[in-house]
Amino acid sequence: MVKRIDEVMPSIAFGGDYNPEQWDENVWLEDAKLMQEAGVNLVSVAIFSWSVLEREEGKFDFSWLDRVLDILHEHGVGVSLATATASPPAWLSKEYPEVLAVQENGVPYQIGSRQHYSPNSKRFRYAVKQLVKEMANRYKNHPALKMWHINNEYGCHLAECYSDESLSAFREWLKNRYQTIENLNQKWGTNFWSQRYNEWDEIQFPVNLPTFYNPSQKLDYKRFMNDAIFDLYKIEKEVLREITPDIPVFTNFMYEFKPLNYFGWAKEMDLVTWDSYPDPREGKPYRHAMHHDLMRSLKNGQPFYLMEQVTSHVNWRDINLTKKPGEMRLWSYSTVARGGDGVMYFQWRQGKAGAEKFHGAMVPHSNDPNSRVYQEVKQLGNELKQLNGLAGARGTAKVAIVFDWENWWAVEHEGKPHNRLSYLDQVYQYYRSFYEKNIAVDFVEPNGNLADYQFVVAPMLYMIRDGEENNFEQFVKNGGTLIVSFFSGIVDEQDHIHLGGYPAPLRSLLGLTVEEFAPMADDEINTIVANGEKFTVDTWADIIKLEEAKAIATYKENWYQDKPAVTIHRYGQGSSIYVGTNPSDEYLDQLISGILQQLEVRAPLEAPKNVEIVERVANDKTFLFILNHNNDPVTVALEEGTVYQDCLQGKQVTQSITVQNTDVAILVC
Ligand code: GAL
């Protein structure tokens, strides 16, 4: 039986990527002592060490790693041990060039950076399996081993491969999916532009084409690559499960990462972990918060680990801004508030060589224990130790936003009425409104369990697979409130139109049909009128014909003036609302506030602007996080009559609390 994460790590995990193979042995002991001082209890080791573990084919040298693990264990630091497969050694591609991934133009990638492997290469898969077996057998009984970190950020640099072996694998994958070539022809709509296939080996990759690709083919290529990379993960997982059945396994995800369907992946992971690098220039903490909420939702609310973030600045943007004093700590607490049971960094010690030597770290080049960065790290590490009983605590959302990776792929394919629609931007737009009101939000798949929610939003859900509409109908029938936004319910899982009037599968639920789409030019805006108030809209206007629904906002201008822009339909015991345009934040805020009020869904506390309030609930306690993103102190009124324990200050508070700028309070009641 796999151990639960909170059994393995009963308190919040704190640490980072540790690359001792880049340092002389005499630094290792110093590292371990500093880690102890900084409150580090977990480090990720060996992520990029294949070439020093297996120096030649089949010749393994684990002696250095043995010593590293022993030192860490002696200093009370647990290990998230990487399988070291993220960057294959030079001898492998020299001996077996077929392991190299190939670009669209047919040119193979080369050794000299990282992740240059083809996920479909059988030789690569074999080499991976051999290494993982050796690692697992070597360390299965090591007391420092807490969990397995499989590979690293799958697909990060390379999520497509155009090698001959990948092409054969693609054809096999298609055969499995469609069984007969005739079926594939139908599912890809190949009578269009004379694309019919007689034989499987006539099928090519959807690249190097004179003009538009076949969208069904492209979608399947994306599914195929997701599955190919996922298989690679599962190969490793299987070996690890066999040799170390009780040790949790995972890989680390990324934010805003389109190529991999993380909802599917999370089902094969014991813990969701991910890497977060918001640009300090961006100044939109809601985006950062949304990433956390999405990651927490991938395993039905099970807490996640933030496996990588940076203390100060990255090195891979055009200009790499440094987080200002307190910001790293504040953002780390936002992570914890939203379900993070682990706060980790890339990396422990700032590198002295290689492409990432200017990337920030927990211990900077100066090696100065009084440096600002190390001091902040140490403060946070030691504070996190005080949060007893928090690990494992859950969120409390009554609102969910539908999120779907395949929809993301399909809706952003070329050839659309508007070709600069961004799925993420649509999702962010709705999420922002909840975030600013401090309303907790989960994310769900279109066929996910909606029963625990009162309010569900499905932004731009272009693709609805067979039967998914029933989930939404059931939710609304049972009293739920649903918002669906424009360009939803348009295609099936093959990216073929659902005939029968847009949005055919949602037509009876929404009580309307969309007769036409009227996308807007870049500088074009329109106005909608709702309850006598005017709001601007842009990007898109649906020309809606009401059936059972009623208009709650109408367009003011253009040839479709006075026609419905936003509608409501009472359905069963609930309501479905359709937003047929891209409204201003002001309109969305008003619409969403009205619904929340009606449903009596409230923030845990009233708070000034830019103050994030989040709750996590454990068996017997509620943890209340108050995060002040402002440059000035704020005072927040607490619930009348409740006595709170301030975890970080170690004292009781009642009535109200003042939180300094860029600071946090964690209250327990
Ligand atoms: C991540 C990666 C790390 C490191 C880091 C730098 O994408 O997993 O190995 O490269 O970025 O920000």
XYZ file of C-alpha atoms and ligand atoms in Angstrom:
681
model
C 0.000 0.000 0.000
C 1.273 3.447 -0.891
C 1.767 5.650 2.139
C -0.272 8.817 2.356
C 1.714 11.997 1.830
C 0.867 13.355 5.265
C 2.125 10.066 6.745
C 5.438 10.500 4.941
C 5.659 14.241 5.635
C 3.403 15.072 8.605
C 4.198 18.791 8.411
C 4.531 21.272 5.561
C 7.439 20.222 3.324
C 10.121 22.863 2.871
C 13.237 22.628 0.730
C 14.260 22.567 -2.900
C 16.094 20.962 -5.802
C 19.500 19.911 -4.579
C 22.259 19.214 -7.102
C 25.264 18.040 -5.057
C 26.860 16.472 -8.152
C 27.655 20.037 -9.277
C 29.743 20.659 -6.133
C 32.808 19.268 -4.407
C 32.103 16.875 -1.584
C 33.336 19.332 1.039
C 30.308 21.555 0.335
C 27.816 18.763 1.106
C 28.249 18.850 4.856
C 27.990 22.628 4.910
C 24.808 22.310 2.831
C 23.237 19.873 5.261
C 24.014 22.111 8.233
C 22.574 25.177 6.515
C 19.500 23.197 5.541
C 18.946 22.220 9.142
C 19.256 25.838 10.205
C 16.787 26.962 7.517
C 14.145 24.432 8.532
C 14.558 22.335 5.376
C 12.957 18.915 5.743
C 12.841 17.705 2.115
C 15.094 18.082 -0.942
C 14.762 16.798 -4.503
C 17.966 15.014 -5.438
C 19.453 13.621 -8.656
C 17.035 15.199 -11.148
C 19.737 15.812 -13.760
C 22.330 13.240 -12.814
C 21.931 10.390 -15.313
C 25.331 11.032 -16.898
C 27.106 10.803 -13.552
C 25.113 7.807 -12.302
C 25.469 5.684 -15.437
C 28.738 6.819 -16.944
C 28.672 4.188 -19.662
C 25.929 1.857 -20.700
C 25.173 -0.460 -17.773
C 28.057 0.892 -15.629
C 26.467 2.491 -12.619
C 28.186 4.527 -9.927
C 25.961 5.272 -6.970
C 28.747 5.831 -4.455
C 28.452 9.638 -4.414
C 24.666 9.514 -4.140
C 24.925 7.023 -1.257
C 27.054 9.525 0.638
C 24.712 12.425 -0.147
C 21.650 10.535 1.067
C 23.451 9.450 4.242
C 24.509 13.004 5.052
C 21.008 14.343 4.447
C 19.465 11.645 6.599
C 21.901 12.306 9.425
C 20.767 15.941 9.359
C 17.068 15.124 9.394
C 16.465 16.066 5.768
C 14.180 13.741 3.793
C 14.690 13.041 0.120
C 12.361 13.271 -2.809
C 14.530 11.100 -5.011
C 14.449 11.773 -8.719
C 14.692 8.915 -11.174
C 17.292 10.989 -13.078
C 15.733 10.353 -16.486
C 15.071 13.971 -17.446
C 18.248 14.483 -19.455
C 19.861 11.470 -21.146
C 23.664 11.133 -21.299
C 25.783 11.707 -24.408
C 26.771 8.039 -24.776
C 23.116 7.056 -25.205
C 22.428 9.212 -28.262
C 25.867 8.474 -29.725
C 25.245 4.740 -29.496
C 21.506 4.910 -30.347
C 20.728 8.071 -32.347
C 17.090 7.000 -32.567
C 16.586 8.183 -28.964
C 16.806 11.796 -30.150
C 13.596 13.704 -30.698
C 13.119 15.144 -34.189
C 11.867 18.615 -35.101
C 9.080 19.396 -37.590
C 11.661 19.958 -40.315
C 13.122 16.487 -39.802
C 16.276 17.673 -37.996
C 17.053 15.775 -34.768
C 17.758 17.605 -31.518
C 21.259 17.144 -30.092
C 22.988 16.624 -26.772
C 24.144 19.844 -25.074
C 21.008 21.112 -23.359
C 18.352 18.848 -21.800
C 15.173 16.871 -22.610
C 16.349 16.011 -26.132
C 14.817 12.534 -26.068
C 11.933 11.170 -28.102
C 9.213 9.849 -25.804
C 8.361 7.276 -28.466
C 11.831 5.810 -28.804
C 11.778 2.173 -27.674
C 15.507 2.335 -27.016
C 15.019 5.381 -24.822
C 12.206 3.687 -22.939
C 14.410 0.641 -22.392
C 17.298 2.759 -21.075
C 14.932 4.602 -18.728
C 13.607 1.351 -17.342
C 17.092 0.010 -16.660
C 18.156 3.136 -14.801
C 14.975 3.333 -12.731
C 15.304 -0.335 -11.741
C 18.857 0.234 -10.540
C 17.885 3.365 -8.618
C 14.889 1.753 -6.966
C 16.778 -1.369 -5.934
C 19.655 0.679 -4.609
C 17.583 3.017 -2.459
C 14.430 1.057 -1.638
C 15.450 0.707 2.005
C 17.239 4.000 2.471
C 15.665 5.811 5.436
C 15.949 9.219 3.712
C 13.729 8.140 0.793
C 10.316 9.782 1.207
C 8.964 9.884 -2.327
C 9.925 9.400 -5.981
C 10.192 12.364 -8.298
C 9.771 10.842 -11.755
C 11.679 12.559 -14.595
C 11.141 16.353 -14.523
C 8.587 18.682 -16.095
C 7.589 16.297 -18.871
C 7.177 18.078 -22.179
C 8.550 21.360 -20.844
C 10.787 22.080 -23.824
C 9.646 19.400 -26.160
C 6.136 18.019 -26.305
C 6.142 17.067 -29.998
C 8.352 14.669 -31.882
C 8.445 14.005 -35.617
C 10.791 11.005 -35.786
C 10.059 7.946 -37.940
C 9.483 5.955 -34.779
C 6.989 8.562 -33.573
C 5.168 8.348 -36.897
C 4.831 4.555 -36.600
C 3.639 4.983 -33.033
C 1.115 7.631 -34.149
C -0.292 5.253 -36.755
C -0.533 2.461 -34.156
C -2.277 4.819 -31.755
C -4.780 5.735 -34.483
C -5.396 2.057 -35.309
C -6.189 1.428 -31.668
C -8.527 4.362 -31.495
C -10.401 3.870 -34.762
C -9.952 0.162 -35.592
C -10.704 0.638 -39.317
C -9.389 3.169 -41.792
C -12.970 3.867 -42.844
C -13.831 4.854 -39.310
C -10.813 7.160 -39.185
C -11.891 8.750 -42.475
C -15.259 9.504 -40.981
C -13.898 10.774 -37.689
C -11.443 13.039 -39.450
C -13.969 14.193 -42.074
C -11.506 13.362 -44.848
C -13.898 13.896 -47.743
C -13.052 17.546 -47.158
C -10.202 18.617 -49.478
C -9.778 15.066 -50.760
C -7.936 13.821 -47.705
C -9.226 10.214 -47.766
C -6.816 7.477 -46.690
C -6.792 3.906 -47.989
C -3.968 2.623 -45.789
C -2.686 3.521 -42.331
C 0.799 4.167 -43.688
C -0.495 7.000 -45.865
C -1.119 9.030 -42.724
C 1.467 11.705 -41.896
C 1.990 14.205 -39.117
C -0.155 17.347 -39.371
C 2.873 19.542 -40.171
C 4.754 20.867 -43.228
C 1.469 21.575 -45.021
C 0.780 24.258 -47.636
C -2.182 25.667 -45.716
C -4.656 24.789 -42.945
C -4.341 21.408 -41.261
C -7.194 19.021 -40.639
C -8.311 20.015 -37.113
C -9.435 16.485 -36.181
C -6.031 15.140 -37.176
C -4.234 17.863 -35.261
C -6.340 17.200 -32.182
C -5.503 13.505 -32.369
C -1.804 14.312 -32.726
C -2.022 16.314 -29.509
C -3.851 13.467 -27.780
C -1.280 11.017 -29.100
C 1.693 13.034 -27.811
C 0.031 13.481 -24.430
C -0.481 9.702 -24.265
C 3.057 8.953 -25.481
C 4.653 11.105 -22.798
C 2.204 9.754 -20.237
C 3.205 6.173 -21.178
C 6.795 7.096 -20.521
C 5.803 8.257 -17.054
C 3.790 5.088 -16.455
C 6.741 2.886 -17.441
C 8.742 4.444 -14.619
C 5.848 4.352 -12.211
C 5.318 0.652 -12.796
C 8.958 -0.187 -12.034
C 8.866 1.911 -8.866
C 5.574 0.410 -7.680
C 6.946 -3.058 -8.062
C 10.167 -2.412 -6.145
C 8.916 0.186 -3.622
C 5.137 -0.375 -3.356
C 4.740 1.940 -0.377
C 6.613 5.003 -1.647
C 4.485 7.764 -3.226
C 5.330 8.760 -6.808
C 4.696 11.866 -8.879
C 6.156 14.099 -11.525
C 6.210 17.887 -11.397
C 3.698 19.840 -13.485
C 3.983 23.372 -14.839
C 1.656 26.336 -14.929
C -0.336 27.343 -18.006
C 0.990 24.196 -19.631
C -1.139 23.264 -22.603
C 0.342 20.050 -24.089
C -0.438 17.640 -21.228
C -3.886 16.845 -19.927
C -3.058 17.100 -16.243
C -6.492 15.947 -15.054
C -5.711 12.590 -16.680
C -2.133 12.499 -15.388
C -3.097 13.295 -11.816
C -5.031 10.025 -11.595
C -1.697 8.176 -11.871
C 0.097 10.329 -9.307
C 0.044 9.993 -5.539
C 0.645 13.709 -5.145
C 0.195 16.654 -7.473
C 3.319 18.789 -7.551
C 4.035 21.749 -9.782
C 6.453 24.562 -10.505
C 5.469 28.209 -10.365
C 7.360 31.195 -11.723
C 5.082 34.239 -11.879
C 6.778 37.317 -13.310
C 7.023 39.972 -10.563
C 6.318 42.545 -13.304
C 2.902 41.074 -13.956
C 1.281 42.274 -10.736
C -1.698 39.947 -11.091
C -1.735 37.707 -8.023
C -5.077 36.255 -9.170
C -3.306 34.347 -11.929
C -0.930 32.816 -9.459
C -3.841 31.959 -7.185
C -5.721 30.337 -10.049
C -2.795 28.063 -10.799
C -2.825 26.854 -7.209
C -6.569 26.283 -7.270
C -6.331 24.349 -10.517
C -3.512 22.174 -9.173
C -5.408 21.463 -5.952
C -8.435 20.481 -8.006
C -6.586 17.927 -10.138
C -6.926 15.328 -7.383
C -10.275 16.387 -5.993
C -8.934 18.864 -3.489
C -6.056 16.756 -2.169
C -3.274 19.147 -1.075
C -0.429 19.605 -3.550
C 3.247 20.504 -3.288
C 4.766 23.541 -4.912
C 7.888 21.726 -6.058
C 9.702 24.710 -7.527
C 9.560 28.455 -7.180
C 12.385 30.971 -6.980
C 13.532 32.912 -3.958
C 14.458 36.012 -5.948
C 14.665 35.990 -9.768
C 14.824 33.504 -12.632
C 17.338 33.801 -15.472
C 15.181 32.892 -18.457
C 13.084 36.009 -19.088
C 14.299 38.999 -21.099
C 14.661 40.947 -17.871
C 14.586 38.975 -14.647
C 13.028 41.065 -11.922
C 13.732 40.217 -8.311
C 10.929 39.606 -5.852
C 10.984 42.487 -3.407
C 11.512 41.876 0.332
C 8.651 39.846 1.776
C 7.128 38.948 -1.580
C 8.530 35.441 -1.745
C 7.208 34.758 1.745
C 3.792 36.247 0.957
C 3.435 34.262 -2.269
C 4.537 31.118 -0.479
C 1.752 31.608 2.047
C -0.713 32.110 -0.778
C 0.419 28.679 -1.962
C -0.123 27.175 1.461
C -3.490 28.907 1.855
C -4.725 27.398 -1.389
C -3.817 23.836 -0.514
C -0.031 23.685 -0.732
C 1.421 21.229 1.758
C 4.897 21.744 0.321
C 6.866 24.903 -0.440
C 10.010 24.109 -2.394
C 12.428 25.999 -4.599
C 14.616 25.648 -7.596
C 17.216 25.414 -6.212
C 19.126 24.993 -2.942
C 22.519 26.463 -3.882
C 22.982 28.933 -6.732
C 24.986 27.227 -9.503
C 28.517 28.170 -10.410
C 28.439 26.834 -13.978
C 25.957 26.142 -16.721
C 22.969 27.905 -18.245
C 21.253 28.565 -14.917
C 24.109 30.119 -12.940
C 22.243 33.436 -12.662
C 19.015 31.790 -11.490
C 18.174 32.648 -7.888
C 18.479 30.020 -5.155
C 18.032 29.511 -1.416
C 21.774 29.993 -0.864
C 23.106 32.718 -3.161
C 26.587 32.866 -4.758
C 27.813 34.992 -1.840
C 27.207 32.008 0.486
C 26.455 34.660 3.088
C 24.157 33.408 5.857
C 23.168 37.044 6.484
C 22.070 37.682 2.917
C 18.500 38.914 2.524
C 17.533 35.900 0.467
C 18.845 33.260 2.854
C 17.394 35.130 5.827
C 13.930 35.146 4.225
C 14.248 31.474 3.432
C 15.240 30.716 6.995
C 12.402 32.789 8.425
C 9.821 31.015 6.278
C 11.241 27.547 6.911
C 11.116 28.054 10.641
C 7.647 29.635 10.587
C 6.155 26.768 8.610
C 7.184 24.396 11.397
C 4.705 26.196 13.665
C 1.674 25.362 11.535
C 0.694 22.230 13.395
C -2.206 20.269 12.008
C -2.324 22.167 8.725
C -0.941 19.477 6.399
C -3.873 17.648 4.859
C -6.414 20.429 5.500
C -8.889 21.052 2.664
C -10.556 24.000 0.935
C -14.216 24.955 1.202
C -15.329 25.990 -2.309
C -18.994 26.204 -3.276
C -18.094 27.540 -6.705
C -16.430 25.622 -9.517
C -15.041 26.608 -12.890
C -15.021 24.003 -15.649
C -11.588 23.421 -17.133
C -10.762 21.050 -19.969
C -7.423 20.486 -21.677
C -8.807 18.992 -24.892
C -11.126 21.973 -25.175
C -8.075 24.223 -24.805
C -6.372 22.392 -27.676
C -9.387 22.424 -29.974
C -10.654 25.956 -29.396
C -7.269 27.470 -30.189
C -6.843 25.630 -33.483
C -6.776 27.796 -36.603
C -9.716 28.509 -38.890
C -12.123 29.908 -36.299
C -14.510 32.894 -36.545
C -12.034 34.734 -34.285
C -8.462 33.458 -34.275
C -7.075 35.243 -31.274
C -9.344 33.810 -28.641
C -7.446 32.606 -25.621
C -9.087 29.910 -23.552
C -6.976 30.766 -20.515
C -7.863 34.442 -20.749
C -11.542 33.548 -20.726
C -11.061 31.373 -17.673
C -8.936 34.021 -15.939
C -11.612 36.611 -16.561
C -14.220 34.719 -14.569
C -11.736 33.516 -11.964
C -10.543 37.087 -11.305
C -14.014 38.140 -10.325
C -14.266 35.417 -7.668
C -10.696 35.989 -6.499
C -11.279 39.676 -5.885
C -14.323 38.824 -3.801
C -12.374 36.177 -1.858
C -14.760 33.458 -2.969
C -13.099 30.042 -3.012
C -13.127 28.277 -6.379
C -12.393 24.706 -7.430
C -11.861 23.509 -10.979
C -13.719 20.542 -12.451
C -13.736 18.604 -15.690
C -16.928 18.811 -17.773
C -17.923 15.339 -16.591
C -16.708 15.963 -13.022
C -18.792 15.735 -9.891
C -20.747 18.989 -9.554
C -22.906 17.899 -6.629
C -20.860 19.767 -4.004
C -21.195 23.134 -5.729
C -23.914 25.758 -5.839
C -22.492 27.771 -8.689
C -20.592 26.512 -11.754
C -19.063 28.538 -14.582
C -18.126 27.028 -17.939
C -16.141 29.631 -19.887
C -15.834 29.050 -23.636
C -16.510 25.322 -23.464
C -16.288 24.906 -27.237
C -16.050 21.118 -27.064
C -18.760 19.055 -25.438
C -18.286 15.304 -25.695
C -21.240 12.934 -25.907
C -23.291 13.058 -22.754
C -21.401 15.829 -20.968
C -24.429 18.096 -21.362
C -26.322 15.729 -19.033
C -23.947 16.571 -16.209
C -24.748 20.268 -16.550
C -28.480 19.609 -16.957
C -28.536 17.502 -13.817
C -26.643 20.142 -11.880
C -29.087 22.887 -12.844
C -32.158 20.676 -12.432
C -31.058 20.016 -8.869
C -30.927 23.714 -8.086
C -27.471 24.768 -9.285
C -26.674 28.023 -11.047
C -24.632 27.696 -14.215
C -22.967 30.333 -16.367
C -21.927 29.308 -19.864
C -20.024 31.817 -21.962
C -19.876 32.411 -25.723
C -18.538 29.856 -28.223
C -19.551 26.898 -26.030
C -21.135 23.598 -27.037
C -20.044 23.981 -30.652
C -18.156 20.750 -31.462
C -17.926 17.106 -30.453
C -14.777 15.257 -29.440
C -13.623 15.052 -33.059
C -13.924 18.815 -33.437
C -16.958 18.318 -35.743
C -19.907 20.677 -35.430
C -22.831 19.596 -33.266
C -25.595 20.135 -35.787
C -29.066 21.241 -34.741
C -28.491 24.934 -34.026
C -25.627 26.250 -31.856
C -25.026 25.258 -29.092
C -26.968 22.102 -29.895
C -26.168 20.003 -26.808
C -26.849 22.936 -24.476
C -29.784 24.394 -26.351
C -32.552 23.097 -24.121
C -30.585 23.814 -20.940
C -29.889 27.405 -21.997
C -33.261 27.891 -23.662
C -31.882 29.588 -26.757
C -30.085 29.166 -30.016
C -27.233 31.199 -31.425
C -28.102 32.086 -34.994
C -24.806 33.705 -35.930
C -21.458 34.716 -34.532
C -20.389 38.327 -34.936
C -16.722 38.611 -33.907
C -15.468 42.149 -33.420
C -12.389 43.831 -34.892
C -9.530 44.670 -32.529
C -10.585 48.239 -31.890
C -14.315 47.548 -31.959
C -16.477 47.688 -28.862
C -20.184 47.550 -28.250
C -22.345 48.389 -25.273
C -24.798 46.218 -23.443
C -27.624 47.453 -21.291
C -28.535 45.523 -18.153
C -31.090 46.844 -15.652
C -30.761 50.275 -17.225
C -26.966 50.346 -16.742
C -24.483 50.345 -19.605
C -21.347 48.217 -19.894
C -18.816 47.794 -22.673
C -18.220 44.488 -24.439
C -15.677 43.505 -27.050
C -14.200 40.588 -29.051
C -17.387 38.690 -29.810
C -21.159 39.015 -30.081
C -23.519 36.081 -30.421
C -26.735 36.744 -32.286
C -29.123 34.957 -29.970
C -32.651 33.754 -30.668
C -34.522 33.202 -27.423
C -36.457 29.996 -26.932
C -37.357 29.502 -23.252
C -34.728 31.933 -21.935
C -35.180 35.635 -21.127
C -32.736 38.415 -21.963
C -31.040 40.086 -18.988
C -28.786 42.295 -21.101
C -29.164 43.520 -24.692
C -26.791 45.080 -27.217
C -27.096 48.803 -27.682
C -25.362 49.260 -31.008
C -24.630 47.772 -34.407
C -27.009 45.857 -36.659
C -27.929 43.536 -33.778
C -28.937 46.327 -31.399
C -31.654 45.394 -28.881
C -30.965 41.712 -29.383
C -30.099 39.623 -26.295
C -26.470 39.540 -25.148
C -26.930 37.784 -21.798
C -29.820 35.486 -20.958
C -31.251 33.483 -18.090
C -33.275 30.302 -18.203
C -34.978 28.774 -15.175
C -34.486 25.059 -15.568
C -35.664 22.531 -12.982
C -34.850 24.076 -9.637
C -31.915 26.100 -10.893
C -30.921 28.625 -13.530
C -28.632 28.647 -16.498
C -27.178 31.922 -17.658
C -25.622 32.460 -21.060
C -23.116 35.239 -21.669
C -22.960 35.633 -25.454
C -20.199 38.209 -25.508
C -16.958 39.260 -23.810
C -18.119 41.752 -21.183
C -16.092 44.228 -19.159
C -14.938 43.250 -15.670
C -17.538 45.671 -14.253
C -20.377 43.731 -15.832
C -19.040 40.332 -14.798
C -18.487 41.583 -11.262
C -22.054 42.778 -11.055
C -23.509 39.614 -12.557
C -21.448 37.344 -10.318
C -22.050 39.405 -7.153
C -25.792 39.229 -7.739
C -25.701 35.455 -8.075
C -23.458 34.980 -5.036
C -25.762 37.136 -2.967
C -28.802 35.149 -4.011
C -27.045 31.889 -3.242
C -25.717 33.266 0.041
C -22.184 32.270 -0.868
C -19.877 34.599 1.076
C -16.201 35.303 1.610
C -14.839 34.107 4.976
C -14.363 37.791 5.983
C -14.920 41.199 4.456
C -11.579 42.688 3.423
C -10.092 45.744 1.719
C -8.875 45.491 -1.891
C -5.850 43.297 -2.613
C -6.240 41.371 0.600
C -6.528 37.660 -0.022
C -8.609 35.706 2.467
C -8.598 31.935 2.240
C -9.759 29.140 4.524
C -8.437 25.609 4.946
C -10.276 23.188 7.134
C -8.742 20.261 9.023
C -10.714 17.809 11.189
C -10.965 20.008 14.205
C -9.680 23.407 13.111
C -10.208 26.120 10.534
C -7.093 27.961 9.345
C -7.814 31.459 8.116
C -5.167 33.121 5.945
C -5.155 36.908 5.587
C -2.617 37.970 2.950
C -1.953 41.643 2.404
C -0.746 42.331 -1.160
C -0.875 46.108 -0.597
C 2.001 48.469 0.104
C 0.266 49.702 3.259
C -1.001 47.966 6.380
C -4.679 46.932 6.456
C -7.097 46.237 9.255
C -9.591 43.429 8.808
C -12.650 42.987 11.014
C -12.977 39.488 12.455
C -16.142 37.612 13.263
C -17.900 38.984 16.344
C -17.447 36.866 19.417
C -14.826 34.508 17.959
C -11.459 34.083 19.630
C -8.706 33.324 17.142
C -5.218 32.031 17.741
C -2.640 33.903 15.651
C -0.261 31.081 14.632
C 2.703 33.239 13.605
C 2.515 35.770 16.462
C 1.604 33.135 19.039
C -1.183 35.158 20.673
C -4.973 35.393 20.778
C -6.899 37.932 18.702
C -10.517 39.059 18.674
C -12.545 41.779 16.916
C -9.993 42.846 14.287
C -6.445 42.345 13.106
C -3.937 44.653 11.452
C -1.712 43.037 8.845
C 1.388 44.912 7.696
C 2.132 45.485 4.004
C 3.324 42.351 2.150
C 2.608 40.378 5.287
C 0.332 37.559 6.340
C -1.667 36.477 9.364
C -2.734 32.892 9.914
C -5.535 32.549 12.402
C -6.998 29.384 13.796
C -10.434 29.118 15.296
C 12.133 24.475 -14.238
C 12.989 23.226 -14.189
C 14.222 23.411 -13.314
C 14.876 24.726 -13.589
C 13.873 25.834 -13.402
C 14.434 27.207 -13.622
O 11.401 24.538 -15.412
O 12.252 22.137 -13.721
O 15.095 22.332 -13.549
O 15.371 24.719 -14.885
O 12.828 25.661 -14.319
O 13.451 28.191 -13.441
